Coordinates of C-alpha atoms in Angstrom, one line a residue:
M180 CA 0.0 0.0 0.0
K181 CA 1.3 3.5 -0.9
L182 CA 0.5 6.9 0.5
I183 CA 0.0 10.1 -1.5
L184 CA 0.0 13.3 0.5
H185 CA -1.3 16.6 -0.9
C186 CA 0.3 19.3 1.2
G187 CA -1.0 22.6 -0.1
E188 CA 0.4 25.2 0.4
E189 CA -2.1 27.9 1.2
K190 CA -3.7 29.9 -1.6
T191 CA -3.1 27.2 -4.3
G192 CA -6.5 25.8 -4.9
S193 CA -6.5 23.2 -2.2
S194 CA -10.3 23.5 -1.6
S195 CA -11.1 22.8 -5.2
I196 CA -8.8 19.7 -5.2
Q197 CA -10.4 18.5 -2.0
K198 CA -13.9 18.9 -3.4
M199 CA -12.9 17.0 -6.5
L200 CA -11.4 14.2 -4.4
K201 CA -14.6 14.0 -2.3
E202 CA -17.0 14.0 -5.2
S203 CA -14.8 11.5 -7.1
S204 CA -14.1 9.1 -4.2
K205 CA -16.2 6.3 -5.7
K206 CA -14.5 6.6 -9.1
L207 CA -11.1 6.7 -7.4
L208 CA -11.9 3.6 -5.5
E209 CA -12.6 1.8 -8.8
K210 CA -9.0 2.4 -9.5
N211 CA -8.0 1.1 -6.1
I212 CA -7.3 4.6 -4.7
L213 CA -8.9 5.4 -1.3
Y214 CA -9.8 8.9 -0.4
Y215 CA -12.0 9.3 2.7
C216 CA -12.6 12.5 4.6
E217 CA -15.1 13.7 7.2
G218 CA -15.5 17.4 6.6
P219 CA -14.0 19.4 3.8
N220 CA -10.4 18.3 4.2
H221 CA -7.9 16.5 6.4
N222 CA -6.8 19.7 8.2
T223 CA -8.0 18.2 11.5
L224 CA -5.2 15.6 11.3
S225 CA -2.8 18.5 12.1
Y226 CA -4.2 18.2 15.7
L227 CA -1.9 15.2 16.0
S228 CA 1.0 17.6 16.0
G229 CA -0.6 19.9 18.6
K230 CA -1.8 22.4 16.0
R231 CA -5.2 23.9 16.9
H232 CA -7.8 25.9 14.9
R233 CA -8.9 29.3 16.1
V234 CA -12.3 28.2 17.1
S235 CA -14.5 28.0 20.2
K236 CA -14.0 25.2 22.8
D237 CA -17.2 23.4 21.7
K238 CA -16.1 23.4 18.0
D239 CA -12.6 22.4 19.0
K240 CA -14.1 19.4 20.7
L241 CA -16.1 18.5 17.5
L242 CA -12.9 18.8 15.4
V243 CA -11.0 16.5 17.6
E244 CA -13.9 14.0 17.4
R245 CA -13.9 14.4 13.6
M246 CA -10.1 13.8 13.5
E247 CA -10.5 10.6 15.6
S248 CA -13.4 9.4 13.5
T249 CA -11.6 10.1 10.2
I250 CA -8.5 8.1 11.3
A251 CA -10.7 5.2 12.5
K252 CA -12.6 5.1 9.2
I253 CA -9.5 5.2 7.0
K254 CA -8.0 2.4 9.0
Y255 CA -11.1 0.3 8.7
L256 CA -11.6 1.0 4.9
A257 CA -7.9 0.3 4.3
K258 CA -8.2 -3.1 6.0
Q259 CA -11.4 -4.0 4.3
L260 CA -10.7 -2.8 0.8
E261 CA -6.9 -3.1 0.7
P262 CA -6.4 -0.2 -1.8
S263 CA -3.2 0.3 -3.7
Y264 CA -3.1 4.0 -2.7
I265 CA -4.4 6.2 0.0
I266 CA -4.7 10.0 -0.5
L267 CA -4.6 12.5 2.4
S268 CA -5.1 16.2 1.6
S269 CA -4.4 19.2 3.9
E270 CA -2.7 22.5 3.3
Y271 CA -1.7 22.4 7.0
F272 CA 0.7 19.5 6.1
F273 CA 3.0 22.0 4.3
N274 CA 4.6 23.4 7.4
L275 CA 4.8 20.2 9.5
H276 CA 8.0 19.3 11.3
P277 CA 9.4 15.9 10.2
D278 CA 8.6 14.4 13.6
D279 CA 5.0 15.5 13.2
I280 CA 4.8 14.2 9.6
K281 CA 5.8 10.7 10.9
K282 CA 3.3 11.0 13.8
T283 CA 0.5 11.8 11.4
I284 CA 1.3 8.8 9.2
D285 CA 1.9 6.4 12.0
C286 CA -1.5 7.1 13.4
L287 CA -3.0 5.2 10.5
G288 CA -1.3 2.1 11.7
I289 CA -0.3 1.1 8.1
T290 CA 3.1 0.2 6.8
F291 CA 3.4 2.1 3.5
T292 CA 5.8 0.8 0.9
E293 CA 6.1 4.2 -0.7
I294 CA 5.1 7.8 0.2
Y295 CA 4.6 10.6 -2.4
C296 CA 4.1 14.3 -1.8
I297 CA 2.3 16.7 -4.1
V298 CA 2.9 20.4 -3.3
Y299 CA 2.0 23.7 -5.1
V300 CA 3.7 27.0 -4.1
R301 CA 2.9 30.5 -5.2
N302 CA 5.2 33.3 -6.2
P303 CA 5.8 35.5 -3.2
D304 CA 4.2 38.6 -4.8
E305 CA 1.0 36.7 -5.6
F306 CA 1.0 35.0 -2.2
Y307 CA 1.3 38.5 -0.5
L308 CA -1.7 39.8 -2.4
S309 CA -3.8 36.8 -1.7
N310 CA -2.7 36.7 2.0
T311 CA -3.6 40.4 2.3
Q312 CA -7.1 39.8 1.0
Q313 CA -7.4 37.0 3.5
K314 CA -6.0 39.0 6.4
I315 CA -8.4 41.9 6.1
K316 CA -11.3 39.6 6.6
A317 CA -10.3 39.5 10.3
S318 CA -8.2 42.7 10.7
H319 CA -7.6 46.1 9.1
K320 CA -3.9 45.7 9.5
I321 CA -1.8 44.4 6.6
L322 CA 1.9 43.3 6.3
N323 CA 4.3 45.9 4.9
P324 CA 5.0 44.7 1.3
L325 CA 8.4 46.3 1.3
T326 CA 9.7 44.0 4.1
F327 CA 7.6 40.9 3.2
K328 CA 9.5 37.7 2.9
R329 CA 8.1 34.2 2.3
N330 CA 10.6 31.5 3.2
I331 CA 9.3 28.3 1.6
I332 CA 12.7 26.6 1.4
S333 CA 12.5 24.8 4.7
P334 CA 9.0 23.1 4.0
L335 CA 10.0 22.2 0.5
T336 CA 13.3 20.8 1.6
T337 CA 11.6 18.9 4.5
W338 CA 9.2 17.2 2.2
Q339 CA 11.8 16.4 -0.5
Q340 CA 14.0 14.8 2.0
F341 CA 11.1 12.9 3.6
T342 CA 9.8 11.3 0.4
G343 CA 13.0 11.4 -1.7
S344 CA 13.5 13.5 -4.8
S345 CA 11.8 11.0 -7.1
N346 CA 8.6 10.9 -5.1
F347 CA 8.4 14.6 -4.5
L348 CA 6.2 16.5 -6.9
G349 CA 6.6 20.2 -6.2
T350 CA 5.1 22.7 -8.7
A351 CA 4.7 26.4 -9.1
F352 CA 1.1 27.5 -8.9
D353 CA 0.8 29.4 -12.2
R354 CA -2.5 29.2 -14.1
E355 CA -0.7 29.9 -17.4
T356 CA 1.6 26.9 -17.1
L357 CA -0.5 24.4 -15.0
F358 CA -2.0 21.5 -17.0
K359 CA -5.0 23.0 -18.9
G360 CA -4.5 26.1 -16.8
D361 CA -6.2 24.5 -13.8
V362 CA -4.7 23.2 -10.6
V363 CA -7.4 20.4 -10.3
A364 CA -6.6 19.1 -13.8
D365 CA -2.9 19.4 -13.0
F366 CA -3.4 17.4 -9.7
I367 CA -5.3 14.7 -11.6
E368 CA -2.4 14.4 -14.0
K369 CA 0.0 14.0 -11.1
I370 CA -2.1 11.2 -9.6
K371 CA -2.1 9.5 -13.0
S372 CA 1.7 9.7 -13.2
I373 CA 2.0 8.1 -9.8
T374 CA -0.6 5.4 -10.1
Q375 CA -0.2 4.7 -13.8
E376 CA -4.0 4.6 -13.9
N377 CA -6.2 6.2 -16.5
I378 CA -8.3 8.2 -14.1
E379 CA -11.5 9.9 -15.3
V380 CA -13.0 12.0 -12.5
K381 CA -15.1 15.1 -12.1
K382 CA -12.8 18.0 -12.7
W383 CA -14.0 20.4 -10.1
P384 CA -13.2 24.0 -11.4
S385 CA -10.9 26.1 -9.3
K386 CA -13.0 28.7 -7.7
N387 CA -11.8 32.3 -7.8
E388 CA -13.6 34.2 -5.1
S389 CA -11.4 37.3 -5.1
I390 CA -13.1 40.6 -4.7
T391 CA -12.3 43.8 -6.6
A392 CA -9.8 46.4 -5.7
E393 CA -12.5 48.8 -4.5
Q394 CA -14.2 46.2 -2.4
T395 CA -10.9 45.2 -0.8
V396 CA -10.2 48.8 0.1
L397 CA -13.7 49.2 1.6
L398 CA -13.4 45.9 3.6
Q399 CA -10.2 47.2 5.2
E400 CA -11.8 50.6 5.9
Y401 CA -14.9 48.9 7.4
R402 CA -12.7 46.7 9.7
R403 CA -10.8 49.8 10.8
D404 CA -13.8 52.1 11.2
F405 CA -16.2 49.7 13.0
L406 CA -14.3 46.7 14.2
S407 CA -10.9 47.9 15.3
D408 CA -11.5 46.5 18.8
F409 CA -11.9 43.0 17.3
D410 CA -8.6 42.5 15.6
N411 CA -7.9 39.0 14.3
Q412 CA -11.5 38.0 14.8
F413 CA -13.9 37.0 12.1
M414 CA -16.9 39.1 12.9
P415 CA -20.4 38.3 11.5
S416 CA -21.0 41.8 9.9
S417 CA -17.7 41.8 8.0
K418 CA -18.3 38.2 6.8
I419 CA -21.7 39.1 5.5
L420 CA -20.3 42.2 3.8
L421 CA -17.8 40.0 2.1
K422 CA -20.5 37.6 1.0
L423 CA -22.5 40.6 -0.3
F424 CA -19.6 41.7 -2.4
R425 CA -19.2 38.2 -3.9
Q426 CA -22.9 37.9 -4.7
I427 CA -22.7 41.3 -6.4
N428 CA -19.7 40.1 -8.4
A429 CA -21.6 37.0 -9.5
L430 CA -24.3 39.3 -11.0
K431 CA -22.1 42.1 -12.4
K432 CA -18.4 42.8 -11.9
L433 CA -18.0 46.4 -10.8
G434 CA -14.6 48.0 -10.3
T435 CA -11.1 46.9 -11.1
K436 CA -9.1 43.7 -10.7
L437 CA -7.0 43.5 -7.5
E438 CA -3.3 43.6 -8.3
L439 CA -0.1 45.2 -7.1
K440 CA 1.7 48.3 -8.3
A441 CA 4.7 47.2 -10.4
E442 CA 7.2 48.7 -8.0
I443 CA 5.5 47.0 -5.0
R444 CA 5.6 43.6 -6.9
E445 CA 9.3 44.2 -7.7
A446 CA 10.1 45.0 -4.1
I447 CA 8.6 41.8 -2.9
L448 CA 10.4 39.7 -5.6
F449 CA 13.6 41.5 -4.7
N450 CA 13.3 40.7 -1.1
N451 CA 12.6 37.0 -2.0
I452 CA 15.2 36.5 -4.7
E453 CA 17.2 34.0 -2.7
Y454 CA 14.1 32.0 -1.7
I455 CA 12.9 31.9 -5.3
S456 CA 16.2 30.8 -6.6
S457 CA 16.5 28.0 -4.0
A458 CA 12.9 26.9 -4.5
N459 CA 13.3 26.5 -8.2
K460 CA 16.1 24.0 -7.7
I461 CA 13.7 21.9 -5.6
L462 CA 10.6 22.1 -7.7
S463 CA 10.1 19.4 -10.3
G464 CA 9.2 19.7 -13.9
Q465 CA 9.2 22.8 -16.0
L466 CA 7.0 24.9 -13.8
K467 CA 9.1 27.3 -11.8
L468 CA 8.6 30.4 -9.7
N469 CA 9.2 33.8 -11.3
S470 CA 13.0 34.2 -11.0
A471 CA 12.7 38.0 -11.1
D472 CA 15.3 38.1 -13.9
F473 CA 13.4 41.1 -15.3
L474 CA 14.9 43.2 -12.5
E475 CA 17.8 45.1 -14.0
N476 CA 18.4 47.0 -10.8
Q477 CA 19.0 44.6 -8.0
H478 CA 18.8 47.4 -5.4
Q479 CA 15.6 48.9 -3.9
P480 CA 15.2 52.6 -4.4
A481 CA 16.5 54.7 -1.5
S482 CA 13.1 56.3 -1.1
W483 CA 11.8 53.0 0.2
D484 CA 14.1 52.9 3.2
G485 CA 12.0 52.8 6.3
K486 CA 8.8 53.3 4.4
C487 CA 5.7 51.3 5.6
F488 CA 2.5 50.7 3.6
T489 CA -0.5 50.2 5.8
N490 CA -3.4 50.9 3.4
V491 CA -4.4 48.6 0.6
K492 CA -5.3 51.6 -1.6
D493 CA -1.6 52.7 -1.6
I494 CA -0.3 49.5 -3.1
L495 CA -2.8 49.3 -6.0
P496 CA -2.0 50.5 -9.6
S497 CA -5.5 51.7 -10.3
F498 CA -8.7 52.5 -8.4
N499 CA -12.2 53.3 -9.7
Q500 CA -13.5 56.0 -7.4
E501 CA -17.0 55.7 -8.9
A502 CA -17.3 52.0 -8.1
Y503 CA -15.8 52.7 -4.6
Q504 CA -18.5 55.3 -3.9
L505 CA -21.2 53.0 -5.2
F506 CA -20.2 50.2 -2.9
K507 CA -19.8 52.6 0.0
R508 CA -23.4 53.8 -0.5
I509 CA -24.8 50.3 -0.1
I510 CA -23.2 49.8 3.3
I511 CA -25.6 50.9 6.0
E512 CA -23.0 52.0 8.4
Y513 CA -21.8 54.6 5.9
N514 CA -25.2 55.6 4.6
D515 CA -28.1 56.1 7.0
S516 CA -30.6 56.7 4.1
L517 CA -30.5 52.9 3.5
K518 CA -32.6 52.3 6.5
P519 CA -35.0 51.0 5.1
G520 CA -34.6 51.8 1.3
F521 CA -32.1 50.4 -1.1
E522 CA -32.9 52.1 -4.4
E523 CA -29.4 53.2 -5.1
Y524 CA -28.1 49.7 -4.6
L525 CA -30.6 48.3 -7.2
L526 CA -29.6 51.0 -9.8
A527 CA -26.4 49.0 -10.3
F528 CA -28.3 46.1 -11.8
N529 CA -30.5 45.6 -14.9
G530 CA -33.4 43.2 -15.2
K531 CA -35.9 41.7 -12.8
K532 CA -34.0 38.5 -12.0
M533 CA -30.8 40.4 -11.2
K534 CA -32.7 42.8 -9.0
E535 CA -34.3 39.9 -7.1
K536 CA -30.8 38.3 -6.5
A537 CA -29.4 41.7 -5.5
A538 CA -32.3 42.1 -3.0
T539 CA -31.7 38.6 -1.6
A540 CA -28.0 39.4 -1.0
Y541 CA -28.8 42.8 0.4
F542 CA -31.4 41.7 2.9
A543 CA -29.2 38.8 4.1
Y544 CA -26.8 41.5 5.1
L545 CA -29.5 43.6 6.7
K546 CA -30.8 40.6 8.7
S547 CA -27.3 39.9 10.1
N548 CA -27.3 43.3 11.7
D549 CA -30.9 43.3 12.9
Y550 CA -31.9 46.4 11.0
F551 CA -35.4 45.1 10.7
S552 CA -37.6 43.9 13.5
S553 CA -38.3 40.2 13.9
E554 CA -41.9 40.8 13.2
Q555 CA -41.1 42.2 9.8
L556 CA -38.9 39.2 9.0
K557 CA -41.6 36.8 10.0
Q558 CA -44.0 38.4 7.4
S559 CA -41.8 37.1 4.6
N560 CA -40.7 33.6 3.7
D561 CA -37.7 34.9 1.7
F562 CA -35.7 38.1 1.4
T563 CA -36.6 38.6 -2.3
S564 CA -40.3 39.1 -1.6
M565 CA -39.4 41.3 1.3
G566 CA -37.2 43.4 -0.9
Q567 CA -40.0 43.8 -3.4
F568 CA -42.4 44.8 -0.6
I569 CA -40.2 47.6 0.6
F570 CA -39.0 48.7 -2.9

């Protein structure tokens, strides 16, 4: 029996890979490949190394129970079905210490003849941008890009040494060079190369839930203006606001794509040149991280010395003020006139169905903040009809 470990890292489409594995578990088993998971992924297995999720005590207890149940079920299925391969998937595996890796595998009580590791890593500038967007969901503070460093050498080296070079499949997460431009399709190809099986599974599309530049700026401002006392906490109101932005984007994209100024991107690449160079020696195949060879000047401008960027808006190359103001007007805390109306919000959409969807998203946000009495909410079975009533 052989083990295949998918180890992330963060921000490389792990959720899409895990959804594909779960949806395709029966088809994989037809090829003698076992994937079993209780919950969305195997992140709870990191509890074996002492790692804990930032959750309440009650949920922590549930996650421990899920971990124990998952381990017991995998052991049972492995004994009953005797698969050729077992797959475990968790982005938390990426940073495990070698001792913790061994502890995680030993808990299965299976002697594996071979162990493979599949890892995707992002360019440090792309990781910084994705990490910034993730960070402001729970805080208005961001890392200073001019001093940002992402040392991925230790985790990559650890896994390469643990599995051996021939069994280590490390790849740069780059949509332009991944197989068919998709990390899920690329992952399936890697499983095929390991198992030598012709695997046909549901190719779950990689989901891009990034919000626009203007929405990102507003989310940071919202956290700073109204939730500064709740730093590093995922608050309901900001989570609902983020959901509202995503639902709006599903209807109509308003604003500009979130990206970094060229000089900010170059600064991050400059700070990580050594890490990038070392990582590219470890990664397998033709997919490598950006080597930053486009940088003719290998020295940062003197004007950057001691400078600190704290606002998302200052690191963006473009910003649509009109879209920013539109989004700000639909946030109740910034616009008292939206209690109870939402006419300006609906002006951004065309067509009855789009207006109904917009109303649904908007009233979900209103409900989360109790802007309407419980009696009013009881009068409607869904937010759409309520939106039509008030509109």
